[in-house]
Coordinates of C-alpha atoms in Angstrom, one line a residue:
M218 CA 0.1 0.0 0.5
S219 CA 1.6 3.2 -1.0
A220 CA 1.7 6.4 1.6
W221 CA -1.2 8.0 -0.2
Q222 CA -3.5 5.3 0.2
S223 CA -2.4 4.8 4.0
L224 CA -3.4 8.3 4.4
Q225 CA -6.8 8.5 2.9
N226 CA -7.0 5.3 5.0
F227 CA -6.4 6.7 8.1
P228 CA -9.2 7.7 10.4
A229 CA -8.7 11.4 11.3
T230 CA -7.7 12.7 7.5
W231 CA -10.7 13.6 6.4
L232 CA -12.0 14.5 9.9
A233 CA -9.3 16.8 10.4
L234 CA -9.6 18.9 6.8
T235 CA -13.2 19.5 7.4
C236 CA -11.6 20.9 10.3
A237 CA -8.4 22.5 8.6
A238 CA -11.5 24.6 6.0
F239 CA -13.2 25.7 8.4
L240 CA -10.9 27.2 10.5
L241 CA -9.0 29.2 6.9
A242 CA -12.7 29.9 5.8
D243 CA -13.0 31.2 9.3
Y244 CA -9.7 33.0 9.7
L245 CA -10.5 34.3 5.7
Y246 CA -14.3 35.3 7.1
L247 CA -12.3 38.2 10.3
K248 CA -9.6 39.1 8.2
S249 CA -12.9 40.4 5.4
G250 CA -14.0 42.2 8.3
R251 CA -17.4 39.1 8.3
F252 CA -18.3 40.5 4.1
A253 CA -20.8 38.5 4.0
L254 CA -20.2 36.5 0.9
L255 CA -16.8 34.8 2.6
N256 CA -19.4 33.3 5.2
P257 CA -16.9 30.3 6.2
V258 CA -19.6 27.4 6.1
L259 CA -19.7 28.2 1.7
V260 CA -16.1 29.0 2.0
G261 CA -15.5 25.9 3.8
I262 CA -17.7 23.0 1.9
V263 CA -16.4 24.7 -1.4
I264 CA -13.1 24.0 0.3
V265 CA -14.0 19.6 1.3
I266 CA -15.3 19.8 -2.7
A267 CA -12.1 21.2 -4.3
T268 CA -10.0 18.5 -2.2
L269 CA -12.0 16.1 -3.0
L270 CA -12.3 16.5 -6.8
A271 CA -8.9 17.3 -6.6
L272 CA -7.8 13.8 -5.4
H273 CA -10.4 12.2 -6.6
V274 CA -11.9 11.1 -3.2
P275 CA -15.3 9.5 -3.5
Y276 CA -17.3 11.5 -1.1
A277 CA -18.6 7.7 0.9
T278 CA -15.3 8.2 1.9
Y279 CA -15.0 10.8 3.0
F280 CA -18.4 10.6 5.2
A281 CA -17.4 7.5 6.9
Q282 CA -14.3 9.9 8.1
A283 CA -15.7 12.6 8.9
R284 CA -18.9 11.4 10.5
L285 CA -17.7 12.6 14.2
I286 CA -18.9 16.2 13.1
H287 CA -22.3 14.8 11.6
F288 CA -22.2 13.2 15.3
M289 CA -21.8 16.3 16.5
L290 CA -25.2 17.9 15.0
A291 CA -26.9 16.7 17.7
P292 CA -25.6 18.0 21.2
A293 CA -24.5 20.6 19.2
T294 CA -28.1 22.0 18.7
V295 CA -29.5 20.7 22.2
A296 CA -26.0 23.4 23.2
L297 CA -29.0 25.9 22.1
A298 CA -30.9 25.9 25.5
I299 CA -28.1 27.6 27.5
P300 CA -29.2 30.9 25.6
L301 CA -32.4 30.0 25.0
Y302 CA -32.0 29.3 29.4
I303 CA -30.8 32.7 30.0
N304 CA -32.9 35.6 28.3
I305 CA -36.2 33.1 28.8
Q306 CA -37.8 36.4 30.6
R307 CA -37.4 38.4 27.7
M308 CA -39.4 35.0 25.3
K309 CA -42.3 34.9 27.9
A310 CA -42.9 38.6 27.3
I311 CA -43.8 38.4 24.2
A312 CA -44.2 34.7 23.9
G313 CA -47.9 35.7 22.1
P314 CA -46.6 38.2 18.6
L315 CA -43.0 35.1 18.9
L316 CA -45.8 32.3 17.9
I317 CA -47.4 34.4 14.9
A318 CA -43.5 35.2 13.9
V319 CA -42.6 31.8 13.1
A320 CA -45.9 30.5 12.4
V321 CA -46.2 33.0 9.6
G322 CA -42.9 32.4 8.6
S323 CA -43.4 28.3 8.6
V324 CA -46.1 28.6 6.6
T325 CA -44.5 31.5 4.0
G326 CA -41.1 29.5 4.1
I327 CA -43.7 25.7 2.7
V328 CA -46.1 27.8 1.0
S329 CA -43.5 30.0 -1.3
A330 CA -41.0 27.4 -2.1
V331 CA -43.7 24.8 -3.6
L332 CA -45.6 27.6 -5.7
L333 CA -41.7 28.9 -7.1
G334 CA -41.5 25.9 -8.0
R335 CA -44.3 24.7 -9.3
W336 CA -44.2 28.6 -11.2
L337 CA -41.2 27.1 -12.5
G338 CA -41.8 23.8 -13.8
L339 CA -40.2 21.7 -11.5
S340 CA -41.0 18.1 -11.6
M341 CA -43.4 16.0 -8.5
P342 CA -40.3 14.6 -6.6
V343 CA -37.9 18.1 -6.7
L344 CA -41.1 20.2 -6.0
L345 CA -41.5 17.9 -2.5
S346 CA -37.9 18.5 -2.2
F347 CA -38.3 22.0 -1.9
A348 CA -40.8 22.1 0.8
P349 CA -39.1 21.9 4.1
K350 CA -36.0 23.6 2.8
S351 CA -36.3 26.2 6.1
V352 CA -35.8 23.5 9.1
T353 CA -32.8 22.0 9.7
T354 CA -31.8 18.9 7.8
P355 CA -32.4 15.8 10.1
I356 CA -36.7 16.7 10.0
A357 CA -36.2 18.6 7.0
M358 CA -34.8 14.9 5.2
A359 CA -37.2 13.2 6.6
L360 CA -40.5 15.3 6.1
S361 CA -39.3 14.9 2.8
A362 CA -38.7 10.9 2.9
R363 CA -42.6 11.0 3.6
A364 CA -43.9 13.6 1.2
G365 CA -41.9 11.4 -1.5
G366 CA -39.6 13.5 -2.1
L367 CA -35.8 12.7 -2.2
P368 CA -33.7 13.5 0.3
S369 CA -30.4 13.8 -0.1
L370 CA -31.5 16.6 -2.1
T371 CA -33.6 18.3 -0.2
A372 CA -29.7 18.1 2.0
G373 CA -28.2 20.7 -0.4
I374 CA -31.6 23.0 -0.7
V375 CA -31.0 23.1 2.8
I376 CA -27.6 23.7 3.3
V377 CA -28.3 26.6 0.5
T378 CA -31.5 28.1 2.0
G379 CA -28.4 28.0 5.4
I380 CA -25.8 29.6 3.4
C381 CA -27.7 32.6 2.1
A382 CA -29.5 33.5 5.1
A383 CA -26.5 33.9 7.1
I384 CA -25.6 36.0 3.7
M385 CA -28.7 38.5 3.7
L386 CA -29.0 38.6 7.6
V387 CA -26.8 41.7 8.5
P388 CA -27.5 43.4 4.9
L389 CA -30.9 43.7 5.0
L390 CA -31.6 44.3 8.6
R391 CA -30.0 47.1 7.5
W392 CA -31.5 48.1 4.3
L393 CA -34.6 47.7 5.8
R394 CA -33.4 49.2 9.6
I395 CA -34.5 46.7 11.8
D396 CA -32.1 46.9 15.7
D397 CA -33.7 44.6 17.5
D398 CA -32.3 41.6 17.8
R399 CA -35.5 39.6 18.8
V400 CA -36.7 40.8 15.4
A401 CA -33.8 39.7 13.7
G402 CA -33.0 37.0 15.8
V403 CA -36.6 35.0 14.5
A404 CA -36.1 36.1 11.6
V405 CA -33.0 34.4 10.8
G406 CA -34.0 31.2 12.7
V407 CA -37.3 31.0 11.0
S408 CA -35.5 31.3 8.1
G409 CA -31.8 29.9 7.3
H410 CA -31.7 27.0 10.6
G411 CA -28.7 25.7 11.9
I412 CA -26.3 27.3 9.9
G413 CA -28.8 31.4 10.3
T414 CA -28.3 31.0 13.7
A415 CA -24.6 30.6 14.0
R416 CA -25.1 33.8 12.4
A417 CA -27.2 34.8 14.4
F418 CA -24.5 34.6 16.9
Q419 CA -22.7 36.3 15.8
V420 CA -24.9 39.3 15.8
S421 CA -25.9 39.1 19.5
E422 CA -26.0 36.5 22.0
M423 CA -30.3 37.1 22.3
A424 CA -30.2 37.5 18.0
G425 CA -29.0 33.7 19.0
A426 CA -31.3 33.0 21.7
F427 CA -33.9 33.7 19.6
A428 CA -32.9 32.8 16.4
G429 CA -32.9 28.9 17.8
L430 CA -36.6 28.8 19.5
A431 CA -37.7 30.6 15.9
M432 CA -36.1 27.2 14.9
G433 CA -37.0 24.8 17.2
L434 CA -40.4 25.4 17.0
N435 CA -40.6 26.1 13.4
G436 CA -39.3 22.5 12.7
L437 CA -42.0 21.5 15.0
L438 CA -44.4 23.6 12.9
T439 CA -43.2 23.0 9.9
S440 CA -43.7 18.7 10.9
L441 CA -47.6 19.3 11.7
L442 CA -48.4 21.7 8.7
L443 CA -46.7 20.2 5.7
P444 CA -48.2 17.3 4.9
L445 CA -51.8 19.9 5.4
L446 CA -49.8 22.7 3.4
L447 CA -49.2 20.0 0.2
A448 CA -53.0 18.5 0.5
I449 CA -54.2 22.3 -0.9
L450 CA -51.6 23.5 -2.8
L451 CA -51.2 20.0 -5.5

């Protein structure tokens, strides 16, 4: 076995590549003054994809070694409970408007995806894959599979949606002259799930806390509303 083959089969090779890609992307993001298009997740993904393509490494080989990062998504999501707990009194004070905003955002996310997909003439499996685009990846993939969509396609769409939300957050808030971190957090949590929530924490802890709550509530509401809305729209 060659040295290169040994390196490919070493359990930590692709895990180390993923971590190094993100650290490099985050460094570039900070050095650029948090330039929106240099979002660390987006740049990190591009670096990893480019490396795998250049070295002709199958995705299955990569994922088998980088699975630990996938596993850590669950505890990372649970860790959002800490800022939620810290800001619980602020959330209780606006519980009614918060629930209404998340419900409207959930319905809008589903309906806009379906109507736009129909306008573009997408096939039914692709259309169903787009419908749960605004919730976190595990929930979106499960909803897509149950509705008859393509879970792998849904995963990609969810990631793109989150990156777009993270890129657009600050410029859009400035354009709309919104300076309330609670509003910013709810908006990006509903539309951009985990990636958007991570960006919200860079705005402030309060924005991140409200984004985390909105992300969770949106996942729950989308799970309940998606079958009903699909039956009406399709």
